[in-house]
Amino acid sequence: MSCGQHFKVAIIGGGPAGIGVAVGLAKRGIGPVVLIERRAEVGGTPMGYRKKPGGVPTFVEWTRGRVVFGEELAGRMAKRLAKTDTTIRLSAQVTQIDPAEKRLTLLWPEGVCDVTADAVVLAAGAREQTPAEKGWLAGARTARVGFTRHITGWLDGHGLLPARKPVVVGSDLIAYSAAAKLRAAGSDKPVMIDRRRSPSAGLFERLFFRRWTRPDWSGDVTAAGIKGDRSAAGVQSSDGQDWHGDGVMICGELVPNTELALLGGLAVELPSRQLQLARGQALSEPGWFAAGNVLGGFHGAQWCYFNGRQAARRVANFLE
Ligand SMILES: Cc1cc2nc3c(=O)[nH]c(=O)nc-3n(C[C@H](O)[C@H](O)[C@H](O)COP(=O)(O)OP(=O)(O)OC[C@H]3O[C@@H](n4cnc5c(N)ncnc54)[C@H](O)[C@@H]3O)c2cc1C
């Protein structure tokens, strides 16, 4: 891909949603299309959830009626993408957008580059909030304080156990999945705390993970602090309750990845960071669309793929 190139459609993000958009556009014969992904491979968040013996599969593949490892699911999506003529730009991060000109500025190993398009789809996913943003968990980010993506990296990427006695902060599906993975990798039974009175994961989700662990639950924790100077030693609540551990794993509470939209002046609601939609998946600026978890609501990977396919239909209507 050369700098200054013009495409019919540019897709920001190569996760399930971005892949769905590219596959949907290819089926409609729309091109040229560029998909820009800041990581070295496509597949997005699920790709980091590697398949391994004794591991915990956490991605529902509804079309096959089973739960699989993220890598398997994302791998199948990536194969579908490979059959299209999409230009795939890896290790390239979109750092700035000009919504009116539909111009994207990319930072890639070779330098800085601009591309333009007739339509752009934002499929940048979601991210976990920082402890500071969460507001109720004070304390320094010492060693052995990690987010879900760190836990995944340690366990799935490097085969390392980040904590033998983990304290899991959060109680949604992602928190239960992290607790199960830690236990399956050899940790003690995890402690799980949240400010909610009862876990936010649904009953079926909790039952699914019970095969690996049933964390010791403490709800209604109004404010808490991470203990430990050099390395995490647990969590203490403002009313003096103590949860000892040698690692604090902060999970869940995702926010849409809308920094680019904010930077470029697309309409975004604050503090929720939700994109303001003009209609369907169309954004405030004509020719701009969104797909997948960047829309908020936080759906499974396969839902995001099909949502991407749906966005392709809307883009095709716009381009007609
Ligand atoms: C921490 C975490 C853990 C999760 N765990 C589970 C689980 O166990 N089970 C489950 O079913 N679901 C899980 N999910 C949800 C699942 O990953 C999503 O449903 C799905 O991946 C969303 O697809 P997406 O394409 O919208 O976003 P993503 O898969 O996040 O893909 C977005 C892509 O956009 C790229 N990107 C972002 N910004 C830029 C930019 N500026 N320039 C270039 N590229 C960019 C990112 O690198 C990423 O590859 C988890 C999500 C998160 C965030």
mmCIF file of C-alpha atoms and ligand atoms in Angstrom:
data_model
loop_
_atom_site.group_PDB
_atom_site.id
_atom_site.type_symbol
_atom_site.label_atom_id
_atom_site.label_comp_id
_atom_site.label_asym_id
_atom_site.label_seq_id
_atom_site.Cartn_x
_atom_site.Cartn_y
_atom_site.Cartn_z
ATOM 1 C CA MET A 1 0.000 0.000 0.000
ATOM 2 C CA SER A 2 1.400 3.375 -0.921
ATOM 3 C CA CYS A 3 0.850 6.605 0.975
ATOM 4 C CA GLY A 4 -1.908 8.890 -0.258
ATOM 5 C CA GLN A 5 -3.819 5.930 -1.730
ATOM 6 C CA HIS A 6 -7.593 6.216 -2.068
ATOM 7 C CA PHE A 7 -9.935 3.332 -1.227
ATOM 8 C CA LYS A 8 -13.630 2.783 -1.647
ATOM 9 C CA VAL A 9 -13.838 1.738 2.032
ATOM 10 C CA ALA A 10 -11.359 1.898 4.917
ATOM 11 C CA ILE A 11 -11.914 -0.277 8.002
ATOM 12 C CA ILE A 12 -10.243 0.664 11.280
ATOM 13 C CA GLY A 13 -9.639 -2.517 13.321
ATOM 14 C CA GLY A 14 -9.107 -6.135 12.293
ATOM 15 C CA GLY A 15 -11.133 -7.871 15.009
ATOM 16 C CA PRO A 16 -14.294 -9.922 14.388
ATOM 17 C CA ALA A 17 -16.296 -6.791 13.498
ATOM 18 C CA GLY A 18 -13.731 -5.392 11.049
ATOM 19 C CA ILE A 19 -13.348 -8.811 9.416
ATOM 20 C CA GLY A 20 -17.139 -9.084 9.123
ATOM 21 C CA VAL A 21 -17.232 -5.726 7.331
ATOM 22 C CA ALA A 22 -14.471 -6.761 4.904
ATOM 23 C CA VAL A 23 -16.122 -10.124 4.128
ATOM 24 C CA GLY A 24 -19.530 -8.445 3.691
ATOM 25 C CA LEU A 25 -18.115 -5.832 1.311
ATOM 26 C CA ALA A 26 -16.295 -8.514 -0.709
ATOM 27 C CA LYS A 27 -19.540 -10.490 -1.092
ATOM 28 C CA ARG A 28 -21.102 -7.338 -2.548
ATOM 29 C CA GLY A 29 -18.193 -6.823 -4.934
ATOM 30 C CA ILE A 30 -17.200 -3.521 -3.351
ATOM 31 C CA GLY A 31 -13.555 -2.512 -3.570
ATOM 32 C CA PRO A 32 -10.824 -1.552 -3.194
ATOM 33 C CA VAL A 33 -11.060 -1.978 0.594
ATOM 34 C CA VAL A 34 -8.305 -1.507 3.166
ATOM 35 C CA LEU A 35 -8.391 -2.991 6.663
ATOM 36 C CA ILE A 36 -6.002 -1.339 9.110
ATOM 37 C CA GLU A 37 -4.922 -3.233 12.224
ATOM 38 C CA ARG A 38 -2.414 -2.039 14.801
ATOM 39 C CA ARG A 39 -1.395 -5.554 15.857
ATOM 40 C CA ALA A 40 0.780 -7.916 13.855
ATOM 41 C CA GLU A 41 -2.150 -10.237 13.056
ATOM 42 C CA VAL A 42 -5.871 -9.935 12.445
ATOM 43 C CA GLY A 43 -8.473 -11.517 14.752
ATOM 44 C CA GLY A 44 -8.707 -8.850 17.451
ATOM 45 C CA THR A 45 -9.241 -9.643 21.119
ATOM 46 C CA PRO A 46 -10.186 -13.340 20.672
ATOM 47 C CA MET A 47 -6.867 -14.073 18.914
ATOM 48 C CA GLY A 48 -5.047 -13.559 22.247
ATOM 49 C CA TYR A 49 -6.991 -16.433 23.817
ATOM 50 C CA ARG A 50 -4.722 -19.253 22.670
ATOM 51 C CA LYS A 51 -5.810 -22.879 22.449
ATOM 52 C CA LYS A 52 -3.902 -25.147 24.817
ATOM 53 C CA PRO A 53 -4.403 -28.419 26.650
ATOM 54 C CA GLY A 54 -5.983 -27.862 30.067
ATOM 55 C CA GLY A 55 -6.966 -24.309 29.088
ATOM 56 C CA VAL A 56 -10.421 -22.796 29.488
ATOM 57 C CA PRO A 57 -12.410 -22.097 26.291
ATOM 58 C CA THR A 58 -14.415 -18.889 26.760
ATOM 59 C CA PHE A 59 -15.858 -17.936 23.364
ATOM 60 C CA VAL A 60 -19.320 -19.057 22.320
ATOM 61 C CA GLU A 61 -19.551 -20.082 18.676
ATOM 62 C CA TRP A 62 -23.324 -19.911 18.316
ATOM 63 C CA THR A 63 -23.401 -21.205 14.746
ATOM 64 C CA ARG A 64 -21.763 -24.472 15.864
ATOM 65 C CA GLY A 65 -23.422 -24.521 19.289
ATOM 66 C CA ARG A 66 -20.209 -24.831 21.275
ATOM 67 C CA VAL A 67 -17.685 -22.965 23.383
ATOM 68 C CA VAL A 68 -14.225 -22.687 21.837
ATOM 69 C CA PHE A 69 -10.890 -20.942 22.371
ATOM 70 C CA GLY A 70 -10.823 -17.385 21.009
ATOM 71 C CA GLU A 71 -7.958 -18.276 18.674
ATOM 72 C CA GLU A 72 -10.044 -21.001 16.978
ATOM 73 C CA LEU A 73 -12.959 -18.669 16.387
ATOM 74 C CA ALA A 74 -10.817 -15.739 15.229
ATOM 75 C CA GLY A 75 -8.729 -18.093 13.077
ATOM 76 C CA ARG A 76 -11.820 -19.200 11.150
ATOM 77 C CA MET A 77 -12.791 -15.556 10.614
ATOM 78 C CA ALA A 78 -9.265 -14.701 9.459
ATOM 79 C CA LYS A 79 -9.461 -17.510 6.860
ATOM 80 C CA ARG A 80 -12.645 -15.988 5.451
ATOM 81 C CA LEU A 81 -10.890 -12.615 5.256
ATOM 82 C CA ALA A 82 -7.907 -14.158 3.455
ATOM 83 C CA LYS A 83 -10.230 -15.307 0.647
ATOM 84 C CA THR A 84 -11.192 -11.683 -0.124
ATOM 85 C CA ASP A 85 -9.195 -9.060 -2.059
ATOM 86 C CA THR A 86 -9.009 -6.769 0.982
ATOM 87 C CA THR A 87 -5.724 -4.886 1.398
ATOM 88 C CA ILE A 88 -4.627 -5.733 4.940
ATOM 89 C CA ARG A 89 -2.313 -3.274 6.635
ATOM 90 C CA LEU A 90 -0.875 -4.849 9.819
ATOM 91 C CA SER A 91 1.159 -3.169 12.577
ATOM 92 C CA ALA A 92 -0.437 0.091 11.448
ATOM 93 C CA GLN A 93 -2.242 2.269 13.950
ATOM 94 C CA VAL A 94 -4.709 4.944 12.908
ATOM 95 C CA THR A 95 -3.639 7.914 15.006
ATOM 96 C CA GLN A 96 -5.787 10.699 13.567
ATOM 97 C CA ILE A 97 -8.923 11.030 11.479
ATOM 98 C CA ASP A 98 -10.379 13.851 9.447
ATOM 99 C CA PRO A 99 -14.086 12.981 9.291
ATOM 100 C CA ALA A 100 -15.055 15.581 6.656
ATOM 101 C CA GLU A 101 -12.273 14.538 4.235
ATOM 102 C CA LYS A 102 -12.527 10.858 5.248
ATOM 103 C CA ARG A 103 -8.785 10.912 5.711
ATOM 104 C CA LEU A 104 -6.937 8.571 8.078
ATOM 105 C CA THR A 105 -3.404 9.109 9.345
ATOM 106 C CA LEU A 106 -1.565 5.847 10.016
ATOM 107 C CA LEU A 107 1.565 5.227 12.004
ATOM 108 C CA TRP A 108 3.329 2.112 10.752
ATOM 109 C CA PRO A 109 6.879 0.791 10.967
ATOM 110 C CA GLU A 110 7.863 2.630 7.773
ATOM 111 C CA GLY A 111 6.600 5.992 9.050
ATOM 112 C CA VAL A 112 3.481 8.131 8.850
ATOM 113 C CA CYS A 113 1.038 7.789 6.000
ATOM 114 C CA ASP A 114 -2.368 9.173 4.970
ATOM 115 C CA VAL A 115 -5.115 7.267 3.176
ATOM 116 C CA THR A 116 -8.544 8.459 2.090
ATOM 117 C CA ALA A 117 -11.779 6.593 1.397
ATOM 118 C CA ASP A 118 -15.367 7.123 0.234
ATOM 119 C CA ALA A 119 -16.605 5.476 3.441
ATOM 120 C CA VAL A 120 -14.963 4.533 6.731
ATOM 121 C CA VAL A 121 -15.972 1.918 9.295
ATOM 122 C CA LEU A 122 -14.772 2.234 12.869
ATOM 123 C CA ALA A 123 -14.362 -1.265 14.321
ATOM 124 C CA ALA A 124 -11.874 -0.498 17.093
ATOM 125 C CA GLY A 125 -13.513 -2.657 19.792
ATOM 126 C CA ALA A 126 -13.558 -1.924 23.508
ATOM 127 C CA ARG A 127 -11.021 -1.748 26.297
ATOM 128 C CA GLU A 128 -10.973 -2.143 30.042
ATOM 129 C CA GLN A 129 -11.092 0.971 32.139
ATOM 130 C CA THR A 130 -8.038 1.943 34.140
ATOM 131 C CA PRO A 131 -8.222 1.528 37.945
ATOM 132 C CA ALA A 132 -8.245 5.312 38.214
ATOM 133 C CA GLU A 133 -11.209 5.551 35.859
ATOM 134 C CA LYS A 134 -12.999 2.911 37.901
ATOM 135 C CA GLY A 135 -12.916 5.343 40.773
ATOM 136 C CA TRP A 136 -13.372 2.960 43.637
ATOM 137 C CA LEU A 137 -10.080 1.061 43.560
ATOM 138 C CA ALA A 138 -7.201 3.171 44.864
ATOM 139 C CA GLY A 139 -3.552 2.201 45.162
ATOM 140 C CA ALA A 140 -0.424 1.964 43.102
ATOM 141 C CA ARG A 141 0.029 -0.276 40.073
ATOM 142 C CA THR A 142 2.680 -2.404 41.741
ATOM 143 C CA ALA A 143 3.978 -5.650 40.299
ATOM 144 C CA ARG A 144 1.309 -8.328 40.012
ATOM 145 C CA VAL A 145 -1.525 -5.905 39.425
ATOM 146 C CA GLY A 146 -2.977 -6.780 36.052
ATOM 147 C CA PHE A 147 -5.895 -6.321 33.727
ATOM 148 C CA THR A 148 -7.641 -9.138 31.876
ATOM 149 C CA ARG A 149 -5.427 -8.583 28.836
ATOM 150 C CA HIS A 150 -2.322 -8.957 31.032
ATOM 151 C CA ILE A 151 -3.697 -12.137 32.586
ATOM 152 C CA THR A 152 -4.358 -13.508 29.110
ATOM 153 C CA GLY A 153 -0.864 -12.516 28.024
ATOM 154 C CA TRP A 154 0.786 -14.151 31.043
ATOM 155 C CA LEU A 155 -1.255 -17.335 30.941
ATOM 156 C CA ASP A 156 -1.912 -17.895 27.246
ATOM 157 C CA GLY A 157 1.023 -16.032 25.758
ATOM 158 C CA HIS A 158 3.878 -17.025 28.092
ATOM 159 C CA GLY A 159 2.520 -19.906 30.185
ATOM 160 C CA LEU A 160 3.185 -17.936 33.391
ATOM 161 C CA LEU A 161 0.961 -17.960 36.465
ATOM 162 C CA PRO A 162 0.632 -14.300 37.540
ATOM 163 C CA ALA A 163 -0.608 -15.101 41.068
ATOM 164 C CA ARG A 164 -0.894 -18.144 43.269
ATOM 165 C CA LYS A 165 -3.498 -16.467 45.492
ATOM 166 C CA PRO A 166 -5.348 -14.088 43.150
ATOM 167 C CA VAL A 167 -7.843 -11.435 44.163
ATOM 168 C CA VAL A 168 -10.138 -10.861 41.176
ATOM 169 C CA VAL A 169 -11.787 -7.435 41.067
ATOM 170 C CA GLY A 170 -15.030 -7.496 39.062
ATOM 171 C CA SER A 171 -17.736 -10.091 38.651
ATOM 172 C CA ASP A 172 -18.881 -10.182 35.036
ATOM 173 C CA LEU A 173 -18.314 -12.891 32.442
ATOM 174 C CA ILE A 174 -14.761 -11.699 31.837
ATOM 175 C CA ALA A 175 -13.943 -11.802 35.575
ATOM 176 C CA TYR A 176 -15.301 -15.346 35.900
ATOM 177 C CA SER A 177 -13.403 -16.393 32.816
ATOM 178 C CA ALA A 178 -10.165 -14.946 34.296
ATOM 179 C CA ALA A 179 -10.795 -16.699 37.633
ATOM 180 C CA ALA A 180 -11.352 -20.007 35.828
ATOM 181 C CA LYS A 181 -8.179 -19.597 33.774
ATOM 182 C CA LEU A 182 -6.094 -18.789 36.840
ATOM 183 C CA ARG A 183 -7.463 -21.807 38.683
ATOM 184 C CA ALA A 184 -6.977 -24.082 35.677
ATOM 185 C CA ALA A 185 -3.364 -22.884 35.492
ATOM 186 C CA GLY A 186 -2.753 -23.908 39.121
ATOM 187 C CA SER A 187 -3.697 -20.978 41.370
ATOM 188 C CA ASP A 188 -5.527 -21.374 44.685
ATOM 189 C CA LYS A 189 -9.260 -20.743 44.657
ATOM 190 C CA PRO A 190 -9.554 -17.051 43.668
ATOM 191 C CA VAL A 191 -11.208 -14.432 45.827
ATOM 192 C CA MET A 192 -13.641 -12.243 43.873
ATOM 193 C CA ILE A 193 -14.782 -8.796 45.026
ATOM 194 C CA ASP A 194 -17.033 -6.182 43.476
ATOM 195 C CA ARG A 195 -19.006 -3.132 44.468
ATOM 196 C CA ARG A 196 -22.161 -4.880 43.299
ATOM 197 C CA ARG A 197 -24.232 -6.788 45.832
ATOM 198 C CA SER A 198 -24.393 -9.921 43.662
ATOM 199 C CA PRO A 199 -22.185 -10.952 40.727
ATOM 200 C CA SER A 200 -22.986 -9.307 37.401
ATOM 201 C CA ALA A 201 -22.339 -12.541 35.470
ATOM 202 C CA GLY A 202 -25.559 -14.406 34.731
ATOM 203 C CA LEU A 203 -26.425 -17.710 36.396
ATOM 204 C CA PHE A 204 -25.613 -19.800 33.309
ATOM 205 C CA GLU A 205 -22.259 -18.059 32.916
ATOM 206 C CA ARG A 206 -21.388 -18.768 36.548
ATOM 207 C CA LEU A 207 -22.526 -22.379 36.206
ATOM 208 C CA PHE A 208 -20.343 -22.807 33.127
ATOM 209 C CA PHE A 209 -17.209 -21.690 34.963
ATOM 210 C CA ARG A 210 -18.011 -23.738 38.078
ATOM 211 C CA ARG A 211 -16.292 -26.654 36.350
ATOM 212 C CA TRP A 212 -12.991 -24.879 37.046
ATOM 213 C CA THR A 213 -13.731 -22.684 40.049
ATOM 214 C CA ARG A 214 -16.306 -21.155 42.297
ATOM 215 C CA PRO A 215 -14.548 -18.021 43.592
ATOM 216 C CA ASP A 216 -14.953 -16.893 47.219
ATOM 217 C CA TRP A 217 -17.351 -14.021 46.678
ATOM 218 C CA SER A 218 -17.520 -10.649 48.529
ATOM 219 C CA GLY A 219 -19.988 -8.075 47.212
ATOM 220 C CA ASP A 220 -21.011 -4.582 48.244
ATOM 221 C CA VAL A 221 -17.412 -3.366 48.596
ATOM 222 C CA THR A 222 -17.916 0.379 48.398
ATOM 223 C CA ALA A 223 -14.277 1.488 48.173
ATOM 224 C CA ALA A 224 -11.050 -0.451 48.205
ATOM 225 C CA GLY A 225 -7.308 -0.029 47.946
ATOM 226 C CA ILE A 226 -4.574 -2.239 46.567
ATOM 227 C CA LYS A 227 -2.145 -3.301 49.280
ATOM 228 C CA GLY A 228 1.577 -3.826 48.818
ATOM 229 C CA ASP A 229 4.520 -1.528 48.092
ATOM 230 C CA ARG A 230 6.565 -3.473 45.577
ATOM 231 C CA SER A 231 4.193 -6.247 44.726
ATOM 232 C CA ALA A 232 0.462 -6.602 45.279
ATOM 233 C CA ALA A 233 -0.440 -8.121 48.644
ATOM 234 C CA GLY A 234 -4.198 -8.051 48.324
ATOM 235 C CA VAL A 235 -7.017 -5.556 48.650
ATOM 236 C CA GLN A 236 -8.437 -3.696 51.650
ATOM 237 C CA SER A 237 -11.847 -2.034 51.752
ATOM 238 C CA SER A 238 -12.494 1.350 53.356
ATOM 239 C CA ASP A 239 -14.364 -0.392 56.190
ATOM 240 C CA GLY A 240 -11.299 -2.488 57.014
ATOM 241 C CA GLN A 241 -12.076 -5.790 55.315
ATOM 242 C CA ASP A 242 -8.977 -7.526 54.019
ATOM 243 C CA TRP A 243 -8.511 -9.920 51.123
ATOM 244 C CA HIS A 244 -5.000 -11.320 51.108
ATOM 245 C CA GLY A 245 -3.392 -12.426 47.908
ATOM 246 C CA ASP A 246 -0.205 -12.193 45.863
ATOM 247 C CA GLY A 247 -1.854 -10.689 42.797
ATOM 248 C CA VAL A 248 -4.751 -8.344 42.010
ATOM 249 C CA MET A 249 -6.515 -9.006 38.715
ATOM 250 C CA ILE A 250 -8.773 -6.184 37.562
ATOM 251 C CA CYS A 251 -11.413 -7.424 35.146
ATOM 252 C CA GLY A 252 -14.302 -6.315 33.019
ATOM 253 C CA GLU A 253 -16.041 -2.923 32.889
ATOM 254 C CA LEU A 254 -15.345 -2.250 29.255
ATOM 255 C CA VAL A 255 -15.618 1.128 27.544
ATOM 256 C CA PRO A 256 -15.862 1.623 23.769
ATOM 257 C CA ASN A 257 -12.556 2.486 22.083
ATOM 258 C CA THR A 258 -13.749 5.871 20.876
ATOM 259 C CA GLU A 259 -10.600 7.941 21.433
ATOM 260 C CA LEU A 260 -10.116 8.348 17.681
ATOM 261 C CA ALA A 261 -13.703 9.500 17.243
ATOM 262 C CA LEU A 262 -13.266 12.011 20.068
ATOM 263 C CA LEU A 263 -9.974 13.217 18.619
ATOM 264 C CA GLY A 264 -11.490 13.688 15.178
ATOM 265 C CA GLY A 265 -14.603 15.454 16.444
ATOM 266 C CA LEU A 266 -17.214 12.765 15.722
ATOM 267 C CA ALA A 267 -20.136 12.975 18.151
ATOM 268 C CA VAL A 268 -19.398 10.943 21.301
ATOM 269 C CA GLU A 269 -21.353 10.994 24.566
ATOM 270 C CA LEU A 270 -19.351 11.558 27.727
ATOM 271 C CA PRO A 271 -18.634 10.093 30.228
ATOM 272 C CA SER A 272 -20.020 6.858 28.709
ATOM 273 C CA ARG A 273 -17.895 7.251 25.544
ATOM 274 C CA GLN A 274 -20.797 5.933 23.460
ATOM 275 C CA LEU A 275 -20.769 6.954 19.820
ATOM 276 C CA GLN A 276 -23.770 9.043 18.848
ATOM 277 C CA LEU A 277 -25.493 7.311 15.972
ATOM 278 C CA ALA A 278 -27.348 9.170 13.239
ATOM 279 C CA ARG A 279 -29.224 6.040 12.104
ATOM 280 C CA GLY A 280 -28.525 2.325 12.419
ATOM 281 C CA GLN A 281 -24.733 2.023 12.455
ATOM 282 C CA ALA A 282 -24.169 5.390 10.739
ATOM 283 C CA LEU A 283 -22.245 7.993 12.744
ATOM 284 C CA SER A 284 -22.747 11.739 13.005
ATOM 285 C CA GLU A 285 -20.626 12.438 9.883
ATOM 286 C CA PRO A 286 -21.957 11.100 6.530
ATOM 287 C CA GLY A 287 -19.950 8.141 5.238
ATOM 288 C CA TRP A 288 -18.787 7.072 8.705
ATOM 289 C CA PHE A 289 -20.050 3.837 10.239
ATOM 290 C CA ALA A 290 -19.313 1.697 13.283
ATOM 291 C CA ALA A 291 -19.436 -2.036 13.982
ATOM 292 C CA GLY A 292 -18.859 -4.424 16.889
ATOM 293 C CA ASN A 293 -18.009 -3.581 20.453
ATOM 294 C CA VAL A 294 -17.051 0.011 19.679
ATOM 295 C CA LEU A 295 -20.832 0.529 19.579
ATOM 296 C CA GLY A 296 -21.005 -0.366 23.297
ATOM 297 C CA GLY A 297 -23.169 -3.016 24.843
ATOM 298 C CA PHE A 298 -20.290 -5.550 24.653
ATOM 299 C CA HIS A 299 -21.344 -8.525 22.663
ATOM 300 C CA GLY A 300 -19.643 -11.796 21.879
ATOM 301 C CA ALA A 301 -17.171 -12.138 19.037
ATOM 302 C CA GLN A 302 -19.531 -13.914 16.667
ATOM 303 C CA TRP A 303 -22.219 -11.279 17.218
ATOM 304 C CA CYS A 304 -19.607 -8.639 16.342
ATOM 305 C CA TYR A 305 -18.688 -10.500 13.134
ATOM 306 C CA PHE A 306 -22.330 -10.549 11.984
ATOM 307 C CA ASN A 307 -22.748 -6.944 13.082
ATOM 308 C CA GLY A 308 -19.816 -6.162 10.785
ATOM 309 C CA ARG A 309 -21.600 -7.975 7.936
ATOM 310 C CA GLN A 310 -24.634 -5.806 8.644
ATOM 311 C CA ALA A 311 -22.487 -2.647 8.589
ATOM 312 C CA ALA A 312 -21.212 -3.717 5.144
ATOM 313 C CA ARG A 313 -24.808 -3.697 3.911
ATOM 314 C CA ARG A 314 -25.292 -0.164 5.253
ATOM 315 C CA VAL A 315 -22.028 1.003 3.673
ATOM 316 C CA ALA A 316 -23.109 -0.511 0.334
ATOM 317 C CA ASN A 317 -26.414 1.400 0.520
ATOM 318 C CA PHE A 318 -24.501 4.616 1.229
ATOM 319 C CA LEU A 319 -22.139 4.091 -1.707
ATOM 320 C CA GLU A 320 -24.956 3.366 -4.197
HETATM 321 C C1 LIG B 1 -10.308 -7.738 27.763
HETATM 322 C C2 LIG B 1 -11.408 -8.465 27.032
HETATM 323 C C3 LIG B 1 -11.662 -9.805 27.309
HETATM 324 C C4 LIG B 1 -12.690 -10.500 26.640
HETATM 325 N N1 LIG B 1 -12.923 -11.813 26.935
HETATM 326 C C5 LIG B 1 -13.913 -12.473 26.287
HETATM 327 C C6 LIG B 1 -14.151 -13.850 26.547
HETATM 328 O O1 LIG B 1 -13.462 -14.477 27.334
HETATM 329 N N2 LIG B 1 -15.192 -14.455 25.866
HETATM 330 C C7 LIG B 1 -15.959 -13.764 24.960
HETATM 331 O O2 LIG B 1 -16.880 -14.339 24.362
HETATM 332 N N3 LIG B 1 -15.734 -12.466 24.690
HETATM 333 C C8 LIG B 1 -14.731 -11.813 25.335
HETATM 334 N N4 LIG B 1 -14.499 -10.501 25.063
HETATM 335 C C9 LIG B 1 -15.329 -9.840 24.072
HETATM 336 C C10 LIG B 1 -14.837 -10.141 22.624
HETATM 337 O O3 LIG B 1 -13.459 -10.078 22.585
HETATM 338 C C11 LIG B 1 -15.500 -9.185 21.720
HETATM 339 O O4 LIG B 1 -16.854 -9.478 21.680
HETATM 340 C C12 LIG B 1 -14.967 -9.137 20.277
HETATM 341 O O5 LIG B 1 -13.599 -9.372 20.192
HETATM 342 C C13 LIG B 1 -15.305 -7.772 19.741
HETATM 343 O O6 LIG B 1 -14.913 -7.683 18.408
HETATM 344 P P1 LIG B 1 -14.520 -6.278 17.816
HETATM 345 O O7 LIG B 1 -14.027 -6.545 16.438
HETATM 346 O O8 LIG B 1 -15.610 -5.318 18.024
HETATM 347 O O9 LIG B 1 -13.297 -5.750 18.728
HETATM 348 P P2 LIG B 1 -11.809 -6.369 18.991
HETATM 349 O O10 LIG B 1 -11.813 -7.853 18.924
HETATM 350 O O11 LIG B 1 -11.345 -5.743 20.226
HETATM 351 O O12 LIG B 1 -11.023 -5.820 17.740
HETATM 352 C C14 LIG B 1 -10.717 -4.451 17.587
HETATM 353 C C15 LIG B 1 -9.427 -4.360 16.808
HETATM 354 O O13 LIG B 1 -9.197 -3.007 16.457
HETATM 355 C C16 LIG B 1 -7.811 -2.739 16.572
HETATM 356 N N5 LIG B 1 -7.650 -1.309 16.764
HETATM 357 C C17 LIG B 1 -8.171 -0.541 17.760
HETATM 358 N N6 LIG B 1 -7.833 0.749 17.577
HETATM 359 C C18 LIG B 1 -7.086 0.787 16.449
HETATM 360 C C19 LIG B 1 -6.443 1.844 15.762
HETATM 361 N N7 LIG B 1 -6.479 3.117 16.177
HETATM 362 N N8 LIG B 1 -5.741 1.537 14.639
HETATM 363 C C20 LIG B 1 -5.677 0.264 14.182
HETATM 364 N N9 LIG B 1 -6.273 -0.784 14.803
HETATM 365 C C21 LIG B 1 -6.976 -0.513 15.918
HETATM 366 C C22 LIG B 1 -7.386 -3.560 17.777
HETATM 367 O O14 LIG B 1 -5.996 -3.830 17.786
HETATM 368 C C23 LIG B 1 -8.222 -4.818 17.612
HETATM 369 O O15 LIG B 1 -7.543 -5.830 16.899
HETATM 370 C C24 LIG B 1 -13.475 -9.812 25.701
HETATM 371 C C25 LIG B 1 -13.211 -8.449 25.412
HETATM 372 C C26 LIG B 1 -12.182 -7.789 26.068
HETATM 373 C C27 LIG B 1 -11.903 -6.348 25.716
#
